[in-house]
PDB file of C-alpha atoms and ligand atoms in Angstrom:
ATOM      1  CA  MET A 400     115.963-142.249 -15.487  1.00 56.00           C
ATOM      2  CA  ALA A 401     116.074-140.335 -12.347  1.00 57.00           C
ATOM      3  CA  SER A 402     115.774-141.357  -9.205  1.00 52.00           C
ATOM      4  CA  THR A 403     112.391-141.612  -7.326  1.00 60.00           C
ATOM      5  CA  LYS A 404     114.185-142.806  -3.828  1.00 80.00           C
ATOM      6  CA  VAL A 405     116.927-139.521  -3.022  1.00 88.00           C
ATOM      7  CA  LYS A 406     114.420-136.865  -2.769  1.00 89.00           C
ATOM      8  CA  ILE A 407     116.012-133.116  -2.280  1.00 94.00           C
ATOM      9  CA  PRO A 408     114.829-130.778   0.518  1.00 97.00           C
ATOM     10  CA  THR A 409     112.272-128.595   0.124  1.00 98.00           C
ATOM     11  CA  ILE A 410     112.737-125.286   2.877  1.00 98.00           C
ATOM     12  CA  ASP A 411     110.224-123.221   3.263  1.00 98.00           C
ATOM     13  CA  PHE A 412     110.806-119.408   2.598  1.00 98.00           C
ATOM     14  CA  CYS A 413     106.932-117.823   2.923  1.00 96.00           C
ATOM     15  CA  ASN A 414     106.998-116.819   7.098  1.00 90.00           C
ATOM     16  CA  SER A 415     107.281-113.162   7.005  1.00 85.00           C
ATOM     17  CA  GLU A 416     109.236-113.391  10.796  1.00 85.00           C
ATOM     18  CA  LEU A 417     112.476-114.462   7.821  1.00 95.00           C
ATOM     19  CA  LYS A 418     115.074-111.944   8.943  1.00 96.00           C
ATOM     20  CA  PRO A 419     118.560-112.213  10.300  1.00 96.00           C
ATOM     21  CA  ASN A 420     118.907-113.134  13.742  1.00 95.00           C
ATOM     22  CA  THR A 421     115.273-114.510  14.130  1.00 96.00           C
ATOM     23  CA  PRO A 422     114.559-118.006  15.089  1.00 95.00           C
ATOM     24  CA  GLN A 423     113.208-119.056  11.968  1.00 96.00           C
ATOM     25  CA  TRP A 424     116.012-117.629  10.030  1.00 97.00           C
ATOM     26  CA  GLU A 425     118.132-119.801  12.430  1.00 97.00           C
ATOM     27  CA  SER A 426     116.555-122.999  11.235  1.00 97.00           C
ATOM     28  CA  THR A 427     115.819-121.745   7.883  1.00 98.00           C
ATOM     29  CA  LYS A 428     119.768-121.202   7.671  1.00 98.00           C
ATOM     30  CA  VAL A 429     120.630-124.481   8.700  1.00 98.00           C
ATOM     31  CA  GLN A 430     118.770-126.503   6.125  1.00 98.00           C
ATOM     32  CA  VAL A 431     120.014-124.017   3.416  1.00 98.00           C
ATOM     33  CA  PHE A 432     123.677-124.519   3.936  1.00 98.00           C
ATOM     34  CA  GLU A 433     123.262-128.389   4.231  1.00 98.00           C
ATOM     35  CA  ALA A 434     121.393-129.171   0.979  1.00 98.00           C
ATOM     36  CA  LEU A 435     124.063-126.310  -0.412  1.00 98.00           C
ATOM     37  CA  GLN A 436     126.595-129.127   0.549  1.00 98.00           C
ATOM     38  CA  GLU A 437     125.306-132.613   0.365  1.00 97.00           C
ATOM     39  CA  PHE A 438     123.077-132.035  -3.151  1.00 97.00           C
ATOM     40  CA  GLY A 439     123.926-128.249  -4.707  1.00 98.00           C
ATOM     41  CA  CYS A 440     120.683-127.618  -4.484  1.00 98.00           C
ATOM     42  CA  PHE A 441     117.303-127.314  -3.130  1.00 98.00           C
ATOM     43  CA  GLU A 442     113.313-126.566  -3.550  1.00 98.00           C
ATOM     44  CA  ALA A 443     112.635-123.644  -2.283  1.00 98.00           C
ATOM     45  CA  ILE A 444     108.884-122.512  -1.475  1.00 98.00           C
ATOM     46  CA  TYR A 445     108.360-118.776  -1.968  1.00 98.00           C
ATOM     47  CA  ASP A 446     104.998-117.008  -1.942  1.00 97.00           C
ATOM     48  CA  LYS A 447     106.329-113.441  -2.049  1.00 96.00           C
ATOM     49  CA  VAL A 448     106.083-113.650  -6.452  1.00 97.00           C
ATOM     50  CA  PRO A 449     102.188-113.455  -6.617  1.00 97.00           C
ATOM     51  CA  ASN A 450     100.612-116.599  -9.058  1.00 97.00           C
ATOM     52  CA  GLU A 451      99.501-113.920 -11.436  1.00 97.00           C
ATOM     53  CA  ILE A 452     103.136-112.727 -12.110  1.00 97.00           C
ATOM     54  CA  ILE A 453     103.980-116.016 -12.898  1.00 98.00           C
ATOM     55  CA  GLU A 454     101.531-116.369 -15.569  1.00 97.00           C
ATOM     56  CA  GLY A 455     102.058-113.516 -16.871  1.00 97.00           C
ATOM     57  CA  MET A 456     105.574-114.130 -17.418  1.00 96.00           C
ATOM     58  CA  PHE A 457     105.035-117.703 -18.659  1.00 96.00           C
ATOM     59  CA  ASP A 458     101.938-116.310 -20.777  1.00 96.00           C
ATOM     60  CA  ASN A 459     104.066-113.670 -22.751  1.00 95.00           C
ATOM     61  CA  LEU A 460     107.236-115.781 -23.143  1.00 94.00           C
ATOM     62  CA  LYS A 461     104.599-118.308 -24.707  1.00 93.00           C
ATOM     63  CA  GLU A 462     104.243-115.617 -27.382  1.00 92.00           C
ATOM     64  CA  VAL A 463     108.542-114.966 -27.620  1.00 90.00           C
ATOM     65  CA  PHE A 464     108.838-118.293 -28.382  1.00 89.00           C
ATOM     66  CA  ASP A 465     106.171-118.441 -31.284  1.00 88.00           C
ATOM     67  CA  PHE A 466     107.970-115.081 -33.128  1.00 86.00           C
ATOM     68  CA  PRO A 467     109.864-115.841 -36.265  1.00 83.00           C
ATOM     69  CA  LEU A 468     113.491-116.634 -36.378  1.00 82.00           C
ATOM     70  CA  SER A 469     114.399-113.188 -37.740  1.00 83.00           C
ATOM     71  CA  LYS A 470     113.035-112.017 -34.079  1.00 80.00           C
ATOM     72  CA  LEU A 471     115.521-113.839 -32.110  1.00 81.00           C
ATOM     73  CA  ILE A 472     118.514-112.993 -34.806  1.00 81.00           C
ATOM     74  CA  GLU A 473     117.147-109.622 -34.216  1.00 78.00           C
ATOM     75  CA  TYR A 474     117.435-109.589 -30.856  1.00 76.00           C
ATOM     76  CA  ARG A 475     121.140-111.591 -30.655  1.00 75.00           C
ATOM     77  CA  GLU A 476     122.508-108.470 -32.685  1.00 71.00           C
ATOM     78  CA  LYS A 477     121.864-105.833 -29.479  1.00 69.00           C
ATOM     79  CA  PRO A 478     124.919-105.805 -26.534  1.00 62.00           C
ATOM     80  CA  PHE A 479     124.056-107.763 -23.618  1.00 64.00           C
ATOM     81  CA  HIS A 480     121.144-109.777 -25.205  1.00 71.00           C
ATOM     82  CA  ILE A 481     121.940-113.219 -26.345  1.00 75.00           C
ATOM     83  CA  TYR A 482     119.699-115.874 -28.844  1.00 79.00           C
ATOM     84  CA  ASP A 483     121.131-119.780 -28.822  1.00 80.00           C
ATOM     85  CA  GLY A 484     119.118-121.791 -30.683  1.00 80.00           C
ATOM     86  CA  GLN A 485     118.927-124.380 -33.809  1.00 77.00           C
ATOM     87  CA  ILE A 486     122.652-125.487 -32.793  1.00 81.00           C
ATOM     88  CA  PRO A 487     122.918-129.288 -33.981  1.00 82.00           C
ATOM     89  CA  SER A 488     123.633-131.211 -30.793  1.00 81.00           C
ATOM     90  CA  ILE A 489     120.571-129.828 -29.183  1.00 82.00           C
ATOM     91  CA  PRO A 490     117.886-129.589 -31.304  1.00 83.00           C
ATOM     92  CA  LEU A 491     115.332-128.921 -28.925  1.00 81.00           C
ATOM     93  CA  TYR A 492     116.656-125.989 -27.546  1.00 84.00           C
ATOM     94  CA  GLY A 493     115.714-122.384 -27.664  1.00 84.00           C
ATOM     95  CA  SER A 494     116.447-119.360 -25.410  1.00 83.00           C
ATOM     96  CA  VAL A 495     116.764-115.627 -25.159  1.00 82.00           C
ATOM     97  CA  SER A 496     119.006-113.942 -22.338  1.00 80.00           C
ATOM     98  CA  SER A 497     119.509-110.682 -21.022  1.00 78.00           C
ATOM     99  CA  ALA A 498     122.117-109.055 -18.859  1.00 72.00           C
ATOM    100  CA  ASP A 499     120.083-107.989 -16.770  1.00 71.00           C
ATOM    101  CA  LEU A 500     116.195-107.820 -16.444  1.00 70.00           C
ATOM    102  CA  VAL A 501     116.329-106.394 -13.252  1.00 67.00           C
ATOM    103  CA  LEU A 502     117.227-103.111 -14.422  1.00 69.00           C
ATOM    104  CA  PRO A 503     114.312-101.504 -16.448  1.00 66.00           C
ATOM    105  CA  ASN A 504     115.997-100.449 -19.576  1.00 74.00           C
ATOM    106  CA  SER A 505     117.206-104.103 -19.943  1.00 80.00           C
ATOM    107  CA  VAL A 506     113.266-105.043 -19.731  1.00 84.00           C
ATOM    108  CA  GLU A 507     112.594-102.357 -21.844  1.00 85.00           C
ATOM    109  CA  THR A 508     114.955-103.656 -24.688  1.00 84.00           C
ATOM    110  CA  PHE A 509     113.343-106.841 -24.561  1.00 86.00           C
ATOM    111  CA  SER A 510     110.271-105.451 -24.936  1.00 88.00           C
ATOM    112  CA  ASN A 511     110.551-103.680 -27.884  1.00 87.00           C
ATOM    113  CA  THR A 512     112.408-105.965 -29.886  1.00 85.00           C
ATOM    114  CA  PHE A 513     109.572-108.541 -29.367  1.00 87.00           C
ATOM    115  CA  TRP A 514     106.717-106.443 -29.487  1.00 90.00           C
ATOM    116  CA  SER A 515     106.645-103.604 -32.001  1.00 88.00           C
ATOM    117  CA  HIS A 516     104.779-101.082 -29.758  1.00 90.00           C
ATOM    118  CA  GLY A 517     107.067-102.400 -26.980  1.00 89.00           C
ATOM    119  CA  ASN A 518     104.623-104.685 -23.847  1.00 93.00           C
ATOM    120  CA  PRO A 519     104.015-102.991 -20.664  1.00 93.00           C
ATOM    121  CA  ASN A 520     102.584-106.218 -19.582  1.00 94.00           C
ATOM    122  CA  PHE A 521     105.529-107.944 -20.335  1.00 92.00           C
ATOM    123  CA  SER A 522     107.669-104.756 -18.085  1.00 91.00           C
ATOM    124  CA  ASN A 523     105.321-104.505 -15.176  1.00 93.00           C
ATOM    125  CA  VAL A 524     105.534-108.382 -14.948  1.00 95.00           C
ATOM    126  CA  ALA A 525     109.299-109.164 -15.537  1.00 93.00           C
ATOM    127  CA  LYS A 526     110.303-106.176 -12.829  1.00 90.00           C
ATOM    128  CA  SER A 527     107.983-107.294 -10.598  1.00 93.00           C
ATOM    129  CA  TYR A 528     109.478-111.680 -11.306  1.00 95.00           C
ATOM    130  CA  PHE A 529     113.395-110.087 -10.734  1.00 92.00           C
ATOM    131  CA  LYS A 530     112.767-107.879  -7.788  1.00 93.00           C
ATOM    132  CA  GLN A 531     111.098-110.558  -5.777  1.00 95.00           C
ATOM    133  CA  LEU A 532     113.545-113.266  -6.889  1.00 96.00           C
ATOM    134  CA  MET A 533     116.630-110.646  -5.901  1.00 94.00           C
ATOM    135  CA  GLU A 534     115.524-110.824  -2.374  1.00 96.00           C
ATOM    136  CA  LEU A 535     115.192-114.539  -1.963  1.00 97.00           C
ATOM    137  CA  ASN A 536     118.675-115.075  -4.158  1.00 97.00           C
ATOM    138  CA  GLU A 537     119.796-112.715  -1.497  1.00 97.00           C
ATOM    139  CA  MET A 538     118.512-114.104   1.512  1.00 98.00           C
ATOM    140  CA  VAL A 539     119.876-117.833   0.546  1.00 98.00           C
ATOM    141  CA  LYS A 540     123.806-116.148  -0.431  1.00 98.00           C
ATOM    142  CA  ARG A 541     123.515-114.387   3.541  1.00 98.00           C
ATOM    143  CA  MET A 542     122.462-117.675   5.186  1.00 98.00           C
ATOM    144  CA  VAL A 543     125.357-119.233   3.438  1.00 98.00           C
ATOM    145  CA  LEU A 544     127.889-116.319   4.298  1.00 98.00           C
ATOM    146  CA  GLU A 545     126.867-116.092   7.733  1.00 98.00           C
ATOM    147  CA  SER A 546     126.843-120.265   8.036  1.00 98.00           C
ATOM    148  CA  LEU A 547     130.674-120.171   6.784  1.00 98.00           C
ATOM    149  CA  GLY A 548     131.575-117.333   9.687  1.00 98.00           C
ATOM    150  CA  LEU A 549     131.787-114.878   6.439  1.00 98.00           C
ATOM    151  CA  ASN A 550     129.434-111.785   8.798  1.00 98.00           C
ATOM    152  CA  ASN A 551     132.259-109.277   7.941  1.00 97.00           C
ATOM    153  CA  TYR A 552     131.926-110.591   3.873  1.00 97.00           C
ATOM    154  CA  ILE A 553     128.787-109.766   3.349  1.00 97.00           C
ATOM    155  CA  ASP A 554     127.956-106.158   2.276  1.00 96.00           C
ATOM    156  CA  GLU A 555     131.236-106.165  -0.079  1.00 94.00           C
ATOM    157  CA  PHE A 556     129.683-109.807  -1.454  1.00 95.00           C
ATOM    158  CA  LEU A 557     126.353-109.000  -2.269  1.00 96.00           C
ATOM    159  CA  ASN A 558     127.427-105.535  -3.735  1.00 94.00           C
ATOM    160  CA  SER A 559     130.225-107.320  -6.322  1.00 93.00           C
ATOM    161  CA  ASN A 560     127.032-109.510  -7.050  1.00 93.00           C
ATOM    162  CA  VAL A 561     125.971-108.853 -11.179  1.00 91.00           C
ATOM    163  CA  PHE A 562     122.738-110.707 -13.066  1.00 90.00           C
ATOM    164  CA  MET A 563     121.471-112.440 -15.972  1.00 89.00           C
ATOM    165  CA  SER A 564     118.099-113.822 -17.001  1.00 89.00           C
ATOM    166  CA  ARG A 565     117.254-116.437 -19.441  1.00 90.00           C
ATOM    167  CA  PHE A 566     114.113-117.528 -20.447  1.00 92.00           C
ATOM    168  CA  THR A 567     114.431-121.475 -22.098  1.00 93.00           C
ATOM    169  CA  ASN A 568     111.919-123.396 -24.452  1.00 92.00           C
ATOM    170  CA  TYR A 569     112.264-126.817 -24.784  1.00 90.00           C
ATOM    171  CA  LYS A 570     110.045-128.569 -27.903  1.00 86.00           C
ATOM    172  CA  VAL A 571     108.268-131.189 -27.044  1.00 83.00           C
ATOM    173  CA  ILE A 572     109.126-134.215 -29.029  1.00 75.00           C
ATOM    174  CA  LYS A 573     107.413-137.673 -28.983  1.00 71.00           C
ATOM    175  CA  GLY A 574     108.853-140.748 -30.140  1.00 67.00           C
ATOM    176  CA  GLU A 575     112.071-142.888 -29.413  1.00 61.00           C
ATOM    177  CA  ASN A 576     114.159-139.580 -29.038  1.00 65.00           C
ATOM    178  CA  GLU A 577     111.680-138.576 -25.997  1.00 66.00           C
ATOM    179  CA  ASN A 578     113.577-139.653 -23.063  1.00 70.00           C
ATOM    180  CA  GLU A 579     116.603-138.072 -23.795  1.00 77.00           C
ATOM    181  CA  ALA A 580     117.929-135.140 -22.200  1.00 82.00           C
ATOM    182  CA  ALA A 581     117.280-132.126 -24.142  1.00 86.00           C
ATOM    183  CA  LEU A 582     120.130-130.211 -22.462  1.00 90.00           C
ATOM    184  CA  PRO A 583     122.656-132.024 -21.302  1.00 89.00           C
ATOM    185  CA  SER A 584     124.754-132.681 -17.933  1.00 91.00           C
ATOM    186  CA  HIS A 585     126.605-129.459 -16.635  1.00 90.00           C
ATOM    187  CA  THR A 586     127.718-127.100 -14.162  1.00 92.00           C
ATOM    188  CA  ASP A 587     126.748-123.078 -14.197  1.00 93.00           C
ATOM    189  CA  SER A 588     129.674-121.082 -13.881  1.00 92.00           C
ATOM    190  CA  THR A 589     127.557-118.773 -11.668  1.00 95.00           C
ATOM    191  CA  TYR A 590     127.223-118.327  -7.816  1.00 97.00           C
ATOM    192  CA  LEU A 591     123.386-119.239  -7.566  1.00 98.00           C
ATOM    193  CA  THR A 592     121.071-120.137 -10.407  1.00 98.00           C
ATOM    194  CA  ILE A 593     117.426-120.185  -9.283  1.00 98.00           C
ATOM    195  CA  ILE A 594     114.825-121.991 -11.841  1.00 98.00           C
ATOM    196  CA  LYS A 595     111.508-121.599 -12.133  1.00 98.00           C
ATOM    197  CA  GLN A 596     109.767-124.180 -14.471  1.00 96.00           C
ATOM    198  CA  ASN A 597     106.382-124.552 -16.328  1.00 95.00           C
ATOM    199  CA  GLN A 598     106.492-128.269 -16.457  1.00 93.00           C
ATOM    200  CA  ASN A 599     109.314-130.510 -14.421  1.00 93.00           C
ATOM    201  CA  GLY A 600     112.226-131.943 -16.203  1.00 94.00           C
ATOM    202  CA  LEU A 601     115.064-130.579 -14.348  1.00 96.00           C
ATOM    203  CA  GLN A 602     117.384-132.942 -12.795  1.00 96.00           C
ATOM    204  CA  VAL A 603     120.424-133.174 -10.882  1.00 97.00           C
ATOM    205  CA  LEU A 604     122.978-136.216 -10.025  1.00 96.00           C
ATOM    206  CA  TYR A 605     123.461-137.252  -6.853  1.00 96.00           C
ATOM    207  CA  LYS A 606     126.945-138.166  -5.549  1.00 93.00           C
ATOM    208  CA  ASN A 607     125.712-141.549  -5.465  1.00 93.00           C
ATOM    209  CA  GLY A 608     125.024-141.540  -9.411  1.00 94.00           C
ATOM    210  CA  GLU A 609     121.672-141.369  -9.406  1.00 94.00           C
ATOM    211  CA  TRP A 610     119.683-138.920 -11.177  1.00 95.00           C
ATOM    212  CA  ILE A 611     117.185-136.640  -8.761  1.00 96.00           C
ATOM    213  CA  GLU A 612     114.258-135.107 -10.415  1.00 95.00           C
ATOM    214  CA  LEU A 613     114.041-131.278  -9.303  1.00 96.00           C
ATOM    215  CA  ASN A 614     110.232-131.305  -9.315  1.00 94.00           C
ATOM    216  CA  HIS A 615     107.836-127.725  -8.389  1.00 94.00           C
ATOM    217  CA  THR A 616     105.585-129.726  -5.606  1.00 95.00           C
ATOM    218  CA  SER A 617     103.687-125.863  -5.622  1.00 96.00           C
ATOM    219  CA  PRO A 618     102.539-122.743  -7.808  1.00 96.00           C
ATOM    220  CA  ASN A 619     105.825-120.828  -5.293  1.00 98.00           C
ATOM    221  CA  SER A 620     108.220-123.858  -5.900  1.00 98.00           C
ATOM    222  CA  TYR A 621     111.511-122.303  -7.322  1.00 98.00           C
ATOM    223  CA  ILE A 622     114.590-124.483  -7.577  1.00 98.00           C
ATOM    224  CA  VAL A 623     117.908-123.336  -6.212  1.00 98.00           C
ATOM    225  CA  LEU A 624     121.245-124.469  -8.063  1.00 98.00           C
ATOM    226  CA  SER A 625     124.514-123.700  -6.175  1.00 98.00           C
ATOM    227  CA  ALA A 626     127.310-123.641  -8.851  1.00 96.00           C
ATOM    228  CA  ASP A 627     131.122-123.183 -10.130  1.00 95.00           C
ATOM    229  CA  ILE A 628     131.753-120.319  -8.575  1.00 96.00           C
ATOM    230  CA  PHE A 629     130.183-120.150  -5.211  1.00 97.00           C
ATOM    231  CA  MET A 630     131.956-123.572  -5.004  1.00 96.00           C
ATOM    232  CA  ALA A 631     135.205-121.649  -5.777  1.00 96.00           C
ATOM    233  CA  TRP A 632     135.225-119.202  -3.871  1.00 97.00           C
ATOM    234  CA  THR A 633     133.757-121.109  -0.437  1.00 97.00           C
ATOM    235  CA  ASN A 634     137.391-123.327  -1.019  1.00 97.00           C
ATOM    236  CA  ASP A 635     134.511-126.261  -2.062  1.00 96.00           C
ATOM    237  CA  LYS A 636     132.516-126.163   0.881  1.00 97.00           C
ATOM    238  CA  LEU A 637     129.414-126.216  -1.426  1.00 97.00           C
ATOM    239  CA  THR A 638     128.492-128.755  -4.115  1.00 96.00           C
ATOM    240  CA  SER A 639     128.005-127.034  -8.033  1.00 95.00           C
ATOM    241  CA  ALA A 640     125.012-128.850  -8.894  1.00 97.00           C
ATOM    242  CA  GLN A 641     125.846-131.512 -12.051  1.00 95.00           C
ATOM    243  CA  HIS A 642     122.426-130.884 -13.633  1.00 96.00           C
ATOM    244  CA  ARG A 643     120.267-131.346 -17.109  1.00 95.00           C
ATOM    245  CA  VAL A 644     117.069-131.107 -17.946  1.00 94.00           C
ATOM    246  CA  VAL A 645     114.757-134.132 -19.055  1.00 92.00           C
ATOM    247  CA  PRO A 646     110.879-132.796 -20.610  1.00 84.00           C
ATOM    248  CA  THR A 647     108.500-134.539 -19.204  1.00 82.00           C
ATOM    249  CA  GLY A 648     105.277-133.341 -20.681  1.00 77.00           C
ATOM    250  CA  ASP A 649     103.139-133.422 -23.931  1.00 82.00           C
ATOM    251  CA  LYS A 650     103.479-129.480 -24.721  1.00 87.00           C
ATOM    252  CA  ASP A 651     106.926-127.059 -24.867  1.00 89.00           C
ATOM    253  CA  ARG A 652     108.319-126.626 -21.776  1.00 92.00           C
ATOM    254  CA  ILE A 653     109.569-123.309 -21.085  1.00 94.00           C
ATOM    255  CA  SER A 654     111.940-122.355 -17.480  1.00 96.00           C
ATOM    256  CA  ILE A 655     113.083-119.079 -16.278  1.00 96.00           C
ATOM    257  CA  GLN A 656     116.769-118.716 -15.071  1.00 95.00           C
ATOM    258  CA  PHE A 657     117.840-115.834 -12.914  1.00 95.00           C
ATOM    259  CA  PHE A 658     121.432-116.017 -12.650  1.00 94.00           C
ATOM    260  CA  SER A 659     124.128-114.108 -10.500  1.00 95.00           C
ATOM    261  CA  PHE A 660     127.665-114.238 -10.778  1.00 93.00           C
ATOM    262  CA  PRO A 661     130.679-111.502  -9.880  1.00 94.00           C
ATOM    263  CA  ASN A 662     131.129-108.992 -11.499  1.00 92.00           C
ATOM    264  CA  PRO A 663     134.022-109.097 -14.210  1.00 90.00           C
ATOM    265  CA  ASP A 664     136.603-107.005 -12.691  1.00 92.00           C
ATOM    266  CA  TYR A 665     136.259-108.843  -9.443  1.00 93.00           C
ATOM    267  CA  THR A 666     139.120-111.277  -8.739  1.00 94.00           C
ATOM    268  CA  LEU A 667     138.019-114.376  -6.663  1.00 95.00           C
ATOM    269  CA  ASN A 668     139.967-115.084  -4.059  1.00 95.00           C
ATOM    270  CA  VAL A 669     138.742-117.996  -0.961  1.00 97.00           C
ATOM    271  CA  PRO A 670     138.179-115.939   2.172  1.00 97.00           C
ATOM    272  CA  LYS A 671     141.272-116.258   4.813  1.00 97.00           C
ATOM    273  CA  GLU A 672     139.247-117.906   6.885  1.00 97.00           C
ATOM    274  CA  LEU A 673     138.626-121.182   5.284  1.00 97.00           C
ATOM    275  CA  VAL A 674     141.862-122.007   4.872  1.00 97.00           C
ATOM    276  CA  ASP A 675     144.033-123.552   7.586  1.00 95.00           C
ATOM    277  CA  GLU A 676     145.992-126.819   7.936  1.00 95.00           C
ATOM    278  CA  GLU A 677     142.884-129.925   7.806  1.00 93.00           C
ATOM    279  CA  HIS A 678     141.723-127.107   4.949  1.00 94.00           C
ATOM    280  CA  PRO A 679     143.987-126.403   2.997  1.00 96.00           C
ATOM    281  CA  LEU A 680     143.346-123.931  -0.147  1.00 96.00           C
ATOM    282  CA  MET A 681     141.676-125.839  -3.151  1.00 95.00           C
ATOM    283  CA  PHE A 682     141.340-122.834  -5.956  1.00 95.00           C
ATOM    284  CA  LYS A 683     143.816-120.646  -7.726  1.00 95.00           C
ATOM    285  CA  PRO A 684     142.148-117.102  -7.631  1.00 96.00           C
ATOM    286  CA  PHE A 685     140.861-115.715 -10.684  1.00 95.00           C
ATOM    287  CA  LYS A 686     138.301-113.396 -13.008  1.00 93.00           C
ATOM    288  CA  LEU A 687     135.225-114.762 -14.346  1.00 92.00           C
ATOM    289  CA  PRO A 688     135.685-114.104 -17.891  1.00 90.00           C
ATOM    290  CA  GLU A 689     138.655-115.618 -17.954  1.00 90.00           C
ATOM    291  CA  PHE A 690     137.273-118.394 -16.556  1.00 90.00           C
ATOM    292  CA  ASN A 691     133.967-118.014 -19.245  1.00 86.00           C
ATOM    293  CA  LYS A 692     136.800-118.236 -21.923  1.00 85.00           C
ATOM    294  CA  TYR A 693     138.378-121.417 -20.515  1.00 85.00           C
ATOM    295  CA  ILE A 694     134.972-122.986 -20.568  1.00 82.00           C
ATOM    296  CA  MET A 695     134.718-122.370 -24.393  1.00 77.00           C
ATOM    297  CA  LEU A 696     137.310-124.004 -25.707  1.00 76.00           C
ATOM    298  CA  GLY A 697     135.578-127.426 -24.641  1.00 68.00           C
ATOM    299  CA  ALA A 698     135.993-128.281 -20.488  1.00 58.00           C
ATOM    300  CA  LYS A 699     133.092-130.176 -19.564  1.00 56.00           C
ATOM    301  CA  ASN A 700     131.832-132.323 -17.245  1.00 53.00           C
ATOM    302  CA  GLY A 701     131.863-130.246 -14.085  1.00 52.00           C
ATOM    303  CA  LEU A 702     135.262-130.925 -14.531  1.00 61.00           C
ATOM    304  CA  GLY A 703     135.874-127.262 -15.703  1.00 83.00           C
ATOM    305  CA  LEU A 704     136.715-125.311 -12.710  1.00 87.00           C
ATOM    306  CA  LYS A 705     138.383-127.451 -10.981  1.00 87.00           C
ATOM    307  CA  ASN A 706     140.973-128.515 -14.135  1.00 87.00           C
ATOM    308  CA  TYR A 707     141.146-124.547 -14.532  1.00 89.00           C
ATOM    309  CA  CYS A 708     142.505-123.348 -11.373  1.00 90.00           C
ATOM    310  CA  GLY A 709     142.201-125.915  -8.675  1.00 91.00           C
ATOM    311  CA  LEU A 710     145.707-126.739  -6.844  1.00 90.00           C
TER     312      LEU A 710
HETATM  313  O1  AKG B1422     115.317-125.164 -18.126  1.00 70.17           O
HETATM  314  C1  AKG B1422     116.134-124.990 -16.988  1.00 70.17           C
HETATM  315  O2  AKG B1422     115.410-125.695 -16.654  1.00 70.17           O
HETATM  316  C2  AKG B1422     117.808-125.396 -16.873  1.00 70.17           C
HETATM  317  C3  AKG B1422     118.541-124.367 -17.861  1.00 70.17           C
HETATM  318  C4  AKG B1422     120.017-124.605 -17.157  1.00 70.17           C
HETATM  319  O3  AKG B1422     120.517-125.573 -16.687  1.00 70.17           O
HETATM  320  C5  AKG B1422     121.489-123.774 -17.504  1.00 70.17           C
HETATM  321  O4  AKG B1422     120.270-122.506 -18.841  1.00 70.17           O
HETATM  322  O5  AKG B1422     122.214-123.789 -17.591  1.00 70.17           O
HETATM  323 FE1  FE2 B1423     122.295-124.938 -15.999  1.00 70.17          FE
END
């Protein structure tokens, strides 16, 4: 069971004055940094994505997951597009990912695969959704880098980021297995993952060993998780959130994940400002594709990164 005692912070990003060098920014920045250090996650309340865009995303995605398997497989055959499903260990899980739905071409490929004449409605809502999430993602990263005194790195860091979007469907089951994790405990190999769920079910493992529910408390809620790559690049200053999904509702759960990574050529080198006698270097330099290959070979339970390049 997930704990109801510990609550992860809810942080408000709605204020229109939330710009660098304002008092509002400075106080939000403290909350963001503390939350990502302590929990590796927080709930963001962010009202820049209109409700009709969010509803449009979930309505279109319901249709996608009702399409026959052959469509999902056809999608998988396009470069940079992935369908994961029918995995025996996680039978309720199915997802489609796109290399970058922020790029117009990628949105069109997605629409043209699933709808025979494309789907301008999906294309428009997806473009709008991911454009606004890019801004939230950028604000959070800027706040983290400023908190670490890495202001000189912000532009280079943000320019080297690439993105991936994933839509996931968890089939509802009733019966003796209904409280089992539909997606088992793991950490992500990203900088940040920003998740929107149409039903609660996401949980994070807190350091006291309790699972904490990561619920949406508002229609404008998103869950922001810091992950392996951000933990490595910041020399262990941030926590990589260990999370899982235990759907609770009585209908299929759909979630939208917005992942950010370093580009494949970028060497992850801890900034020298974060290393001194009291804070020795914790990770060797590495590139993401090599780390991903290592993970694929079977590293488990958040030990992957430390085993791979920990010092
Ligand atoms: O469905 C969710 O809320 C989370 C999915 C997830 O953790 C992942 O795809 O890495
Ligand atoms: Fe994840």
